[in-house]
Amino acid sequence: MVNRADSAGAPAIFDAHCHFFSAGFFRTLGRDLREPAPADAAVTLPDRLGWEPPGDDTTLSARWAGELDRHGVSGAMLIASVPGDEASVAEAARRYPGKFAAATMVNPNAPDAAARTIRAFEEQDMKCLCLFPAMHQVRLHDQRVERLVAIAAERERAVFVHCGMLTIGARKKLGLTSVFDLRFGDPLAVARLANIYPQASFIIPHFGSGMLRVTLMAMDAAPNVYVDTSSSNSWMKYQNRLTLSDVFKNTLDVAGPSRILFGTDSSFFPRGWQKDIFETQLAIINELVPSEDDRAAILGGNARRLLGMPAPKV
């Protein structure tokens, strides 16, 4: 059984869902405060949250690289967690090629969304486009969304689409209002896009974040729809007597092990990489997945394949 990523014979763990809470991320949050913006939100807001300031992008990249190494994790997808912050994760991936895959959040409503997406792929080597339809209040069949998905598909890149329940913990703790339209995060609409654009791979995080049933329907309808396993999966409170083991088993029954990506939703320091989430999921994977190759695929191989990341050096 797998115990650690660096154990003899164990697979290389790749975390498919980590947020890069850069200085740019906090400065964007600072502009949303009702009070006068602090002198440097990248310092003052982490302090208010009980977190550590990220420093510049180089410093944060090095910290994440060291944090993953400390836990024996071979790499991670780092998500730029506000639109316009793609340079931060691009810098991390440039400094640590093979370890970090860069992913960018794009608001389809922005007038430069298409140009920014093309630049992110062609100049900054982004591996994944991240869409948050409930946050940006745009339906997935909107032509502005389809244009971005087409750009990703033309380059055979991944498209991450947040569906179901959405909360932003940092905003809530800072008292910032978030008006999300949860109707727009529909896994069935992801299946439609996946069938129109088969060159792209579509990732629905958190097992659909409360929409497991329709997420599994989407996976059954389109072979290029995947799920990631990230976060505490607290959405299970919406479904009576459902356990995380049940969630994994249902997903394995419908889609098999090749379309499940391990992730933690790690984001800030000093908490760092969420080893407890890994250990909980690892126990379930070891119990439900008898094949060593299949376990290795879930824990890292699938994500590296989707994101075009090389196998880690032994």
Backbone as numpy.savetxt, mean C-alpha at the origin, in Angstrom:
# Nx Ny Nz CAx CAy CAz Cx Cy Cz
8.63 -24.53 8.94 7.80 -23.33 8.94 8.67 -22.07 8.94
8.12 -20.99 8.38 8.86 -19.74 8.32 8.79 -19.04 9.67
9.91 -18.57 10.15 9.92 -17.80 11.39 10.45 -16.39 11.18
11.53 -16.28 10.41 12.11 -14.97 10.13 12.52 -14.92 8.67
12.55 -13.70 8.14 12.92 -13.55 6.74 14.37 -13.97 6.50
15.22 -13.85 7.52 16.62 -14.16 7.32 17.00 -15.52 7.89
16.01 -16.34 8.26 16.31 -17.67 8.73 16.75 -18.55 7.57
17.52 -19.57 7.87 18.00 -20.45 6.82 16.82 -21.09 6.10
16.81 -20.96 4.77 15.76 -21.55 3.97 14.45 -20.80 3.96
14.34 -19.71 4.72 13.08 -18.96 4.78 12.98 -18.01 3.59
11.75 -17.67 3.17 11.60 -16.77 2.03 11.98 -15.35 2.39
12.28 -14.57 1.36 12.59 -13.16 1.56 11.29 -12.39 1.70
11.08 -11.78 2.85 9.85 -11.04 3.10 9.90 -9.70 2.37
8.83 -9.40 1.67 8.67 -8.09 1.03 7.33 -7.53 1.46
7.36 -6.40 2.12 6.14 -5.77 2.63 5.52 -4.91 1.53
4.34 -5.29 1.07 3.70 -4.63 -0.07 2.93 -3.37 0.31
3.00 -2.94 1.58 2.19 -1.78 1.97 2.81 -1.06 3.16
3.67 -0.09 2.87 4.23 0.79 3.90 4.05 2.23 3.45
3.73 3.11 4.38 3.58 4.53 4.07 4.86 5.29 4.43
5.27 6.17 3.53 6.47 6.98 3.73 6.02 8.36 4.20
5.94 8.51 5.52 5.46 9.78 6.09 6.62 10.77 6.14
6.82 11.40 5.01 7.96 12.30 4.80 7.68 13.68 5.38
8.70 14.54 5.31 8.50 15.94 5.70 7.42 16.57 4.85
7.38 16.22 3.56 6.35 16.76 2.68 4.96 16.34 3.09
4.82 15.12 3.56 3.53 14.64 4.05 3.03 15.52 5.20
3.89 15.79 6.18 3.47 16.58 7.34 3.22 18.04 6.95
3.98 18.57 6.02 3.75 19.96 5.61 2.42 20.10 4.88
2.03 19.07 4.14 0.71 19.07 3.51 -0.38 19.05 4.56
-0.23 18.21 5.59 -1.20 18.20 6.68 -1.27 19.56 7.36
-0.12 20.19 7.53 -0.07 21.49 8.20 -0.90 22.55 7.48
-0.97 22.45 6.17 -1.76 23.44 5.41 -3.26 23.26 5.63
-3.66 22.09 6.14 -5.08 21.83 6.39 -5.52 22.24 7.79
-4.60 22.63 8.64 -4.96 23.03 10.00 -5.77 24.33 9.98
-6.76 24.41 10.85 -7.56 25.64 10.92 -6.78 26.77 11.56
-5.87 26.41 12.44 -5.03 27.42 13.10 -3.94 27.86 12.13
-3.23 28.93 12.43 -2.11 29.34 11.57 -1.11 28.20 11.42
-0.59 28.04 10.22 0.34 26.95 9.95 1.57 27.08 10.84
2.02 25.96 11.43 3.22 26.02 12.27 4.46 26.35 11.45
5.50 26.78 12.13 6.73 27.18 11.44 7.26 26.06 10.57
7.34 24.88 11.09 7.73 23.73 10.29 6.89 22.54 10.73
5.85 22.26 9.97 4.92 21.18 10.33 5.61 19.83 10.36
6.74 19.68 9.65 7.46 18.41 9.64 8.10 18.11 10.99
8.17 19.12 11.86 8.70 18.95 13.21 7.58 19.01 14.24
6.72 20.02 14.12 5.71 20.25 15.15 4.57 19.24 15.12
4.14 18.82 13.93 3.02 17.87 13.87 3.40 16.48 14.38
4.55 15.94 14.01 4.93 14.66 14.64 4.99 14.76 16.16
5.46 15.88 16.67 5.51 16.04 18.12 4.11 15.99 18.73
3.15 16.63 18.08 1.77 16.61 18.58 1.17 15.22 18.53
1.62 14.42 17.59 1.11 13.07 17.44 1.84 12.05 18.32
2.91 12.49 18.95 3.73 11.57 19.73 4.66 10.73 18.86
4.93 11.22 17.66 5.81 10.54 16.72 7.14 11.27 16.63
8.10 10.68 15.95 9.39 11.31 15.77 9.43 12.02 14.40
10.02 13.21 14.32 10.11 13.91 13.04 10.85 13.05 12.02
10.44 13.11 10.75 11.05 12.23 9.75 12.42 12.68 9.29
12.76 13.97 9.49 13.97 14.48 8.87 13.78 14.62 7.38
14.87 14.79 6.65 14.73 14.93 5.19 14.56 13.54 4.56
14.32 13.53 3.25 14.02 12.26 2.58 15.18 11.28 2.66
16.40 11.79 2.60 17.57 10.92 2.70 17.63 10.26 4.07
17.39 11.05 5.11 17.42 10.52 6.48 16.33 9.48 6.69
15.12 9.77 6.22 14.01 8.84 6.41 14.23 7.56 5.60
14.79 7.68 4.41 15.09 6.50 3.60 16.05 5.58 4.33
17.10 6.17 4.88 18.10 5.37 5.60 17.49 4.72 6.83
16.59 5.45 7.49 15.98 4.86 8.69 15.11 3.67 8.32
14.33 3.80 7.25 13.50 2.67 6.84 14.36 1.49 6.37
15.44 1.76 5.67 16.32 0.68 5.24 16.88 -0.06 6.45
17.33 0.68 7.44 17.86 0.06 8.65 16.80 -0.69 9.43
15.58 -0.14 9.47 14.48 -0.78 10.19 14.13 -2.13 9.56
14.05 -2.17 8.24 13.74 -3.43 7.57 14.87 -4.44 7.78
16.10 -3.97 7.68 17.24 -4.87 7.90 17.20 -5.45 9.32
16.84 -4.63 10.28 16.80 -5.08 11.67 15.81 -6.22 11.86
14.73 -6.21 11.08 13.71 -7.25 11.20 13.90 -8.37 10.17
14.95 -8.31 9.38 15.16 -9.34 8.38 14.19 -9.28 7.23
13.74 -8.07 6.89 12.79 -7.88 5.79 13.56 -7.38 4.57
13.37 -8.04 3.43 14.21 -7.74 2.27 13.83 -6.46 1.56
12.58 -6.01 1.68 12.18 -4.80 0.97 10.73 -4.44 1.24
10.31 -3.33 0.65 8.94 -2.85 0.87 8.53 -1.91 -0.25
7.22 -1.84 -0.48 6.67 -0.79 -1.31 6.39 0.40 -0.41
6.98 1.54 -0.74 6.79 2.77 0.02 5.81 3.66 -0.73
4.74 4.05 -0.05 3.68 4.83 -0.67 3.81 6.30 -0.28
3.91 7.17 -1.27 3.82 8.60 -1.03 2.38 8.90 -0.65
2.16 9.37 0.56 0.82 9.32 1.17 0.00 10.59 1.03
0.48 11.54 0.25 -0.32 12.69 -0.18 0.05 12.96 -1.64
-0.89 13.44 -2.44 -0.55 13.78 -3.83 0.55 14.83 -3.87
1.46 14.66 -4.81 2.54 15.62 -4.98 3.80 15.29 -4.22
3.80 14.19 -3.46 4.98 13.85 -2.65 5.79 12.72 -3.27
5.62 12.49 -4.57 6.29 11.35 -5.19 7.81 11.45 -5.17
8.36 12.68 -5.11 9.82 12.81 -5.10 10.44 12.15 -3.87
9.70 12.12 -2.77 10.25 11.54 -1.53 10.50 10.04 -1.69
9.51 9.31 -2.20 9.69 7.86 -2.35 10.61 7.54 -3.51
10.62 8.41 -4.52 11.57 8.22 -5.63 13.00 8.29 -5.12
13.25 9.20 -4.19 14.59 9.32 -3.60 14.95 8.06 -2.82
14.00 7.53 -2.06 14.25 6.30 -1.30 14.59 5.15 -2.23
13.83 5.00 -3.31 14.07 3.91 -4.25 15.39 4.10 -4.99
15.75 5.34 -5.28 17.01 5.60 -5.96 18.19 5.24 -5.07
18.08 5.54 -3.79 19.18 5.27 -2.87 19.27 3.78 -2.51
18.14 3.07 -2.55 18.13 1.67 -2.15 17.43 0.84 -3.22
18.02 0.75 -4.41 17.39 -0.03 -5.48 17.34 -1.51 -5.09
16.26 -2.14 -5.45 16.08 -3.54 -5.08 15.43 -3.73 -3.73
15.52 -2.71 -2.87 14.89 -2.79 -1.55 13.55 -2.09 -1.54
13.48 -0.89 -2.12 12.24 -0.11 -2.08 11.62 0.01 -3.46
10.33 -0.24 -3.54 9.53 0.06 -4.72 8.72 1.31 -4.41
8.80 2.31 -5.27 8.13 3.58 -5.03 6.73 3.56 -5.60
5.77 4.09 -4.82 4.36 4.17 -5.24 3.86 5.58 -4.97
3.09 6.12 -5.89 2.65 7.50 -5.75 1.12 7.61 -5.72
0.63 8.45 -4.82 -0.80 8.76 -4.78 -1.07 9.92 -5.74
-2.07 9.75 -6.59 -2.44 10.80 -7.54 -3.92 11.10 -7.38
-4.25 12.39 -7.36 -5.64 12.83 -7.31 -6.12 13.03 -8.74
-7.04 12.19 -9.24 -7.48 12.32 -10.63 -8.13 13.66 -10.95
-8.58 14.39 -9.93 -9.20 15.69 -10.16 -8.19 16.78 -10.49
-6.93 16.56 -10.19 -5.92 17.59 -10.41 -5.71 17.81 -11.91
-5.57 19.07 -12.32 -5.42 19.33 -13.76 -4.17 18.73 -14.37
-3.13 18.49 -13.55 -1.89 17.92 -14.07 -1.76 16.44 -13.73
-2.87 15.78 -13.40 -2.80 14.39 -12.93 -2.15 13.47 -13.96
-2.55 13.57 -15.22 -2.00 12.68 -16.24 -0.52 12.96 -16.46
-0.16 14.23 -16.57 1.25 14.59 -16.78 2.10 14.16 -15.60
1.57 14.32 -14.40 2.32 13.93 -13.20 2.51 12.41 -13.15
1.47 11.67 -13.57 1.57 10.21 -13.57 2.59 9.72 -14.58
2.58 10.30 -15.77 3.57 9.94 -16.79 4.98 10.24 -16.29
5.17 11.39 -15.71 6.49 11.76 -15.19 6.92 10.81 -14.07
5.96 10.44 -13.21 6.28 9.54 -12.10 6.78 8.19 -12.62
6.16 7.67 -13.67 6.58 6.39 -14.22 7.88 6.51 -15.03
7.95 7.52 -15.88 9.05 7.59 -16.84 10.31 8.23 -16.28
10.17 9.18 -15.37 11.34 9.87 -14.85 11.71 9.47 -13.43
10.72 9.01 -12.65 10.98 8.69 -11.24 10.86 7.21 -10.92
10.63 6.41 -11.95 10.61 4.95 -11.83 9.61 4.46 -10.79
8.45 5.09 -10.72 7.40 4.60 -9.84 6.93 3.22 -10.32
6.69 2.34 -9.37 6.24 1.00 -9.69 4.73 0.85 -9.60
4.07 1.83 -8.94 2.64 1.65 -8.66 1.95 3.01 -8.58
0.77 3.08 -9.17 -0.12 4.24 -9.07 -1.15 3.94 -7.98
-1.32 4.85 -7.02 -2.25 4.64 -5.92 -3.45 5.57 -6.05
-4.63 4.99 -6.07 -5.87 5.74 -6.20 -6.70 5.57 -4.93
-7.25 6.68 -4.45 -8.11 6.69 -3.26 -9.43 7.36 -3.67
-10.31 6.62 -4.35 -11.52 7.24 -4.90 -12.43 7.86 -3.86
-12.55 7.27 -2.67 -13.39 7.86 -1.63 -12.81 9.17 -1.13
-11.51 9.24 -0.99 -10.85 10.45 -0.53 -11.00 11.59 -1.54
-10.79 11.28 -2.81 -10.80 12.31 -3.84 -12.16 12.46 -4.51
-13.12 11.66 -4.05 -14.51 11.75 -4.48 -14.65 11.71 -6.01
-14.09 10.64 -6.55 -14.18 10.44 -8.00 -14.43 8.95 -8.24
-15.43 8.65 -9.04 -15.79 7.26 -9.30 -14.78 6.61 -10.23
-14.65 5.30 -10.11 -13.63 4.59 -10.87 -13.96 4.47 -12.35
-15.20 4.73 -12.74 -15.50 4.74 -14.17 -15.37 6.14 -14.78
-14.95 7.11 -13.99 -14.73 8.47 -14.48 -13.59 8.46 -15.51
-13.75 9.25 -16.57 -12.73 9.27 -17.63 -11.38 9.74 -17.11
-11.37 10.58 -16.08 -10.09 11.04 -15.53 -9.35 9.90 -14.86
-10.08 9.00 -14.21 -9.47 7.82 -13.61 -8.98 6.87 -14.71
-9.83 6.64 -15.69 -9.46 5.71 -16.75 -8.21 6.18 -17.49
-8.05 7.48 -17.64 -6.85 7.99 -18.30 -5.60 7.62 -17.50
-5.66 7.74 -16.19 -4.51 7.40 -15.36 -4.24 5.89 -15.40
-5.29 5.09 -15.35 -5.13 3.65 -15.41 -4.54 3.24 -16.75
-4.98 3.88 -17.82 -4.43 3.58 -19.14 -2.94 3.88 -19.20
-2.53 4.96 -18.58 -1.10 5.31 -18.53 -0.31 4.21 -17.81
-0.85 3.72 -16.70 -0.19 2.64 -15.97 -0.17 1.35 -16.81
-1.30 1.04 -17.44 -1.38 -0.20 -18.22 -0.42 -0.18 -19.40
-0.28 0.97 -20.05 0.64 1.08 -21.18 2.07 0.74 -20.77
2.38 0.95 -19.51 3.73 0.70 -18.99 3.79 -0.57 -18.14
2.66 -1.31 -18.12 2.55 -2.56 -17.36 2.92 -2.36 -15.89
2.41 -1.28 -15.31 2.65 -0.99 -13.90 1.42 -1.38 -13.08
1.62 -1.45 -11.78 0.53 -1.82 -10.88 -0.33 -0.61 -10.54
-1.60 -0.89 -10.22 -2.54 0.14 -9.79 -3.16 -0.30 -8.47
-2.93 0.48 -7.44 -3.44 0.22 -6.10 -4.72 1.04 -5.94
-5.81 0.39 -5.55 -7.09 1.10 -5.41 -7.66 0.82 -4.03
-7.74 1.85 -3.20 -8.31 1.67 -1.87 -9.82 1.60 -1.98
-10.39 0.53 -1.43 -11.83 0.33 -1.44 -12.33 0.21 0.00
-13.65 0.31 0.17 -14.24 0.09 1.48 -13.98 1.22 2.46
-13.92 0.86 3.76 -13.73 1.84 4.82 -12.38 2.53 4.69
-12.38 3.84 4.91 -11.16 4.63 4.84 -11.12 5.61 5.99
-10.09 5.53 6.79 -9.82 6.52 7.83 -8.34 6.87 7.77
-8.00 8.11 8.08 -6.62 8.55 8.11 -6.30 8.91 9.55
-5.56 8.02 10.21 -5.33 8.17 11.64 -4.69 9.48 12.03
-3.71 9.94 11.26 -3.02 11.19 11.60 -3.97 12.37 11.54
-4.83 12.41 10.54 -5.79 13.51 10.42 -6.77 13.50 11.59
-7.23 12.30 11.97 -8.18 12.22 13.06 -7.55 12.71 14.37
-6.32 12.30 14.63 -5.65 12.71 15.86 -5.38 14.21 15.91
-5.22 14.82 14.74 -4.98 16.27 14.69 -6.27 17.07 14.63
-7.41 16.40 14.64 -8.70 17.08 14.60 -9.06 17.62 13.23
-8.45 17.06 12.19 -8.74 17.51 10.83 -9.95 16.78 10.28
-10.84 17.50 9.67 -12.03 16.91 9.07 -11.67 16.19 7.78
-12.22 15.01 7.59 -12.02 14.25 6.36 -13.39 13.87 5.81
-13.73 14.40 4.66 -15.01 14.10 4.04 -14.76 13.10 2.91
-15.02 11.83 3.20 -14.82 10.78 2.23 -16.17 10.26 1.76
-16.27 9.90 0.49 -17.49 9.27 -0.04 -17.19 7.80 -0.26
-17.54 6.98 0.72 -17.18 5.58 0.70 -17.85 4.81 -0.43
-18.90 5.37 -1.03 -19.57 4.69 -2.14 -18.64 4.53 -3.34
-17.62 5.37 -3.44 -16.78 5.38 -4.64 -15.71 4.28 -4.61
-15.42 3.72 -3.43 -14.41 2.67 -3.33 -15.03 1.30 -3.54
-15.36 0.96 -4.76 -16.14 -0.23 -5.09 -15.24 -1.29 -5.76
-15.00 -2.43 -5.13 -14.17 -3.46 -5.76 -14.71 -3.95 -7.10
-16.03 -3.94 -7.29 -16.58 -4.39 -8.57 -16.19 -3.43 -9.69
-16.04 -2.16 -9.37 -15.55 -1.21 -10.37 -14.08 -1.45 -10.69
-13.34 -1.96 -9.71 -11.94 -2.34 -9.97 -11.90 -3.51 -10.96
-12.80 -4.47 -10.79 -12.85 -5.60 -11.71 -13.11 -5.14 -13.14
-13.99 -4.16 -13.29 -14.26 -3.63 -14.63 -12.98 -3.05 -15.25
-12.27 -2.23 -14.48 -11.02 -1.65 -14.98 -10.01 -2.75 -15.31
-9.94 -3.76 -14.45 -8.97 -4.83 -14.66 -9.23 -5.60 -15.95
-10.50 -5.76 -16.29 -10.82 -6.46 -17.54 -10.58 -5.58 -18.75
-10.74 -4.28 -18.60 -10.47 -3.37 -19.72 -8.97 -3.21 -19.94
-8.20 -3.24 -18.85 -6.75 -3.01 -18.92 -6.01 -4.22 -18.35
-5.99 -5.33 -19.09 -5.36 -6.55 -18.56 -3.85 -6.46 -18.41
-3.23 -5.44 -19.00 -1.76 -5.31 -18.87 -1.36 -4.83 -17.48
-2.29 -4.24 -16.76 -2.00 -3.73 -15.42 -2.42 -4.76 -14.37
-1.77 -4.69 -13.22 -2.16 -5.49 -12.06 -2.80 -4.56 -11.05
-3.95 -4.97 -10.50 -4.71 -4.12 -9.60 -4.64 -4.70 -8.18
-4.27 -3.86 -7.24 -4.13 -4.28 -5.84 -5.20 -3.60 -5.01
-6.03 -4.39 -4.34 -7.01 -3.86 -3.39 -6.47 -4.13 -1.99
-6.14 -3.09 -1.23 -5.52 -3.32 0.08 -6.51 -3.76 1.15
-5.98 -4.28 2.22 -6.75 -4.63 3.44 -7.88 -5.61 3.15
-7.69 -6.52 2.19 -8.75 -7.48 1.82 -10.06 -6.77 1.46
-9.98 -5.54 1.00 -11.19 -4.79 0.64 -11.72 -3.92 1.76
-11.07 -3.93 2.92 -11.41 -3.05 4.04 -12.91 -3.04 4.36
-13.44 -4.23 4.61 -14.85 -4.35 4.97 -15.73 -4.81 3.83
-15.14 -4.93 2.64 -15.90 -5.39 1.48 -15.31 -6.69 0.95
-15.08 -7.63 1.86 -14.44 -8.88 1.47 -15.24 -9.63 0.42
-16.54 -9.73 0.62 -17.36 -10.51 -0.31 -17.25 -9.99 -1.73
-17.41 -8.67 -1.91 -17.35 -8.13 -3.27 -15.91 -8.09 -3.78
-14.94 -8.00 -2.89 -13.54 -8.09 -3.32 -13.25 -9.46 -3.89
-13.76 -10.50 -3.25 -13.58 -11.85 -3.78 -14.32 -12.03 -5.10
-15.47 -11.39 -5.22 -16.18 -11.42 -6.51 -15.34 -10.76 -7.59
-14.71 -9.63 -7.25 -13.86 -8.93 -8.21 -12.67 -9.80 -8.61
-12.09 -10.50 -7.65 -10.96 -11.37 -7.96 -11.39 -12.54 -8.83
-12.59 -13.03 -8.62 -13.10 -14.12 -9.43 -13.40 -13.64 -10.86
-13.79 -12.37 -10.98 -14.16 -11.82 -12.28 -12.96 -11.39 -13.11
-11.83 -11.10 -12.46 -10.67 -10.58 -13.18 -9.40 -11.19 -12.59
-8.63 -11.92 -13.38 -7.45 -12.61 -12.84 -6.29 -11.70 -12.48
-6.38 -10.43 -12.85 -5.32 -9.48 -12.54 -5.68 -8.57 -11.37
-6.63 -9.01 -10.53 -6.95 -8.30 -9.29 -6.34 -9.08 -8.13
-5.63 -8.36 -7.27 -4.93 -8.93 -6.13 -5.41 -8.23 -4.85
-5.10 -8.83 -3.71 -5.35 -8.17 -2.43 -4.04 -8.08 -1.66
-3.94 -7.05 -0.82 -2.88 -7.11 0.18 -3.52 -7.33 1.55
-2.71 -7.83 2.46 -3.19 -8.30 3.76 -2.98 -7.27 4.86
-2.63 -6.04 4.51 -2.07 -5.09 5.46 -3.06 -4.57 6.50
-2.48 -4.02 7.56 -3.11 -3.32 8.67 -3.65 -4.30 9.71
-4.31 -3.75 10.72 -4.91 -4.58 11.76 -6.15 -5.30 11.27
-6.66 -4.89 10.08 -7.90 -5.46 9.53 -9.05 -5.36 10.52
-9.12 -4.19 11.16 -10.20 -3.96 12.14 -11.58 -3.92 11.49
-11.63 -3.87 10.17 -12.92 -3.90 9.48 -13.69 -5.19 9.77
-13.03 -6.20 10.29 -13.73 -7.46 10.58 -14.85 -7.27 11.60
-14.82 -6.17 12.33 -15.90 -5.91 13.29 -17.24 -5.72 12.59
-17.22 -5.43 11.29 -18.46 -5.26 10.55 -19.08 -6.59 10.15
-18.32 -7.68 10.29 -18.80 -8.98 9.83 -18.81 -9.96 10.99
-19.96 -10.45 11.31 -20.18 -11.26 12.51 -19.33 -12.53 12.51
-18.57 -12.69 13.60 -17.81 -13.92 13.87 -16.78 -14.25 12.81
-16.32 -13.27 12.06 -15.29 -13.50 11.04 -13.91 -13.31 11.68
-13.03 -14.29 11.52 -11.68 -14.18 12.03 -10.71 -13.91 10.87
-9.50 -13.47 11.20 -8.51 -13.23 10.15 -8.16 -14.54 9.45
-8.16 -15.64 10.18 -7.93 -16.93 9.54 -9.03 -17.24 8.52
-10.27 -16.90 8.85 -11.38 -17.08 7.90 -11.15 -16.24 6.64
-10.69 -15.00 6.85 -10.45 -14.10 5.72 -9.41 -14.69 4.77
-8.30 -15.16 5.34 -7.26 -15.79 4.52 -7.81 -17.02 3.80
-8.54 -17.86 4.53 -9.04 -19.10 3.92 -10.00 -18.79 2.78
-10.91 -17.85 2.98 -11.86 -17.50 1.92 -11.13 -16.98 0.69
-10.11 -16.16 0.91 -9.36 -15.59 -0.21 -8.57 -16.67 -0.94
-7.96 -17.56 -0.18 -7.23 -18.68 -0.79 -8.18 -19.56 -1.59
-9.37 -19.80 -1.08 -10.33 -20.66 -1.78 -10.74 -20.05 -3.12
-10.89 -18.73 -3.16 -11.35 -18.07 -4.38 -10.22 -17.81 -5.36
-9.10 -17.30 -4.86 -8.06 -16.79 -5.76 -6.74 -17.54 -5.68
-6.56 -18.39 -4.68 -5.30 -19.09 -4.56 -4.19 -18.23 -3.98
-3.02 -18.79 -3.73 -1.94 -18.06 -3.07 -1.21 -17.06 -3.96
-1.39 -17.16 -5.26 -0.59 -16.32 -6.17 -1.10 -14.89 -6.27
-2.26 -14.59 -5.66 -2.81 -13.23 -5.76 -3.00 -12.58 -4.39
-2.22 -13.01 -3.42 -2.24 -12.43 -2.08 -0.86 -11.84 -1.81
-0.84 -10.57 -1.40 0.41 -9.87 -1.11 0.47 -9.54 0.37
1.48 -10.01 1.05 1.66 -9.67 2.46 1.98 -8.19 2.62
1.35 -7.55 3.63 1.67 -6.16 3.94 1.33 -5.85 5.38
1.89 -4.75 5.90 1.66 -4.40 7.31 0.95 -3.07 7.50
1.08 -2.13 6.55 0.57 -0.76 6.72 1.43 0.01 7.74
2.70 -0.33 7.83 3.62 0.41 8.71 3.80 1.82 8.16
4.11 2.79 9.08 4.10 4.17 8.61 5.02 5.13 9.36
5.06 5.10 10.68 5.75 6.17 11.40 6.70 5.59 12.45
7.57 6.44 12.92 8.49 6.08 14.00 8.12 6.87 15.26
8.34 6.30 16.44 9.21 5.16 16.73 8.58 3.78 16.57
7.30 3.69 16.21 6.70 2.36 16.08 7.44 1.52 15.05
7.74 2.14 13.89 8.47 1.44 12.86 7.69 0.31 12.22
8.44 -0.71 11.78 7.81 -1.84 11.10 7.00 -2.66 12.09
5.78 -3.01 11.70 4.84 -3.65 12.63 5.04 -5.18 12.64
6.00 -5.58 13.45 6.35 -7.00 13.55 5.18 -7.83 14.06
4.34 -7.25 14.94 3.23 -8.02 15.48 2.24 -8.43 14.39
2.01 -7.54 13.43 1.12 -7.88 12.32 1.72 -9.03 11.50
3.01 -8.93 11.25 3.69 -10.00 10.52 3.54 -11.34 11.24
3.79 -11.35 12.54 3.76 -12.61 13.28 2.36 -13.22 13.32
1.34 -12.37 13.45 -0.03 -12.86 13.43 -0.38 -13.49 12.09
-0.04 -12.79 11.02 -0.35 -13.31 9.69 0.50 -14.52 9.36
1.75 -14.51 9.79 2.64 -15.63 9.50 2.09 -16.93 10.08
1.57 -16.87 11.31 1.01 -18.07 11.93 -0.15 -18.62 11.11
-0.98 -17.72 10.59 -2.13 -18.15 9.78 -1.65 -18.74 8.46
-0.69 -18.08 7.82 -0.17 -18.58 6.54 0.47 -19.95 6.72
1.24 -20.10 7.79 1.87 -21.41 8.05 0.83 -22.50 8.26
-0.30 -22.15 8.87 -1.34 -23.13 9.14 -2.12 -23.50 7.88
-2.42 -22.50 7.05 -3.33 -22.72 5.92 -2.64 -23.07 4.61
-1.37 -22.73 4.48 -0.68 -22.89 3.19 0.42 -23.95 3.35
0.19 -25.17 2.91 1.17 -26.23 3.14 2.43 -26.12 2.30
2.33 -25.51 1.12 3.48 -25.45 0.21 4.44 -24.34 0.60
5.72 -24.69 0.71 6.74 -23.68 1.02 6.82 -22.63 -0.07
6.70 -23.06 -1.34 6.74 -22.11 -2.45 5.57 -21.14 -2.39
4.39 -21.63 -2.05 3.22 -20.76 -1.96 3.35 -19.77 -0.81
3.91 -20.22 0.31 4.13 -19.30 1.43 5.11 -18.21 1.03
6.15 -18.60 0.32 7.15 -17.63 -0.13 6.53 -16.62 -1.09
5.60 -17.08 -1.93 4.94 -16.18 -2.88 4.12 -15.13 -2.13
3.33 -15.55 -1.16 2.50 -14.62 -0.40 3.36 -13.62 0.36
4.42 -14.10 0.96 5.23 -13.27 1.85 6.20 -12.35 1.13
6.29 -12.48 -0.19 7.18 -11.56 -0.89 7.26 -11.75 -2.39
7.21 -12.98 -2.84 7.41 -13.24 -4.26 6.36 -12.61 -5.16
5.10 -12.67 -4.74 4.03 -12.09 -5.56 4.22 -10.59 -5.73
4.54 -9.89 -4.66 4.71 -8.44 -4.73 5.89 -8.07 -5.61
7.00 -8.77 -5.44 8.16 -8.46 -6.27 7.85 -8.68 -7.74
7.11 -9.74 -8.05 6.75 -10.00 -9.45 5.86 -8.90 -10.00
4.83 -8.51 -9.26 3.91 -7.47 -9.72 4.61 -6.13 -9.92
5.54 -5.82 -9.03 6.18 -4.51 -9.04 7.44 -4.48 -9.89
7.80 -5.62 -10.47 8.99 -5.65 -11.29 10.27 -5.47 -10.50
10.27 -5.98 -9.26 11.44 -5.85 -8.40 12.32 -7.10 -8.52
13.62 -6.93 -8.55 14.51 -8.09 -8.66 14.48 -8.93 -7.38
14.83 -10.19 -7.53 14.97 -11.04 -6.35 16.07 -10.49 -5.46
15.90 -10.57 -4.15 16.93 -10.02 -3.26 18.22 -10.80 -3.35
19.31 -10.10 -3.11 20.63 -10.76 -3.12 20.76 -11.65 -1.89
21.26 -12.83 -2.11 21.44 -13.78 -1.00 22.78 -13.51 -0.30
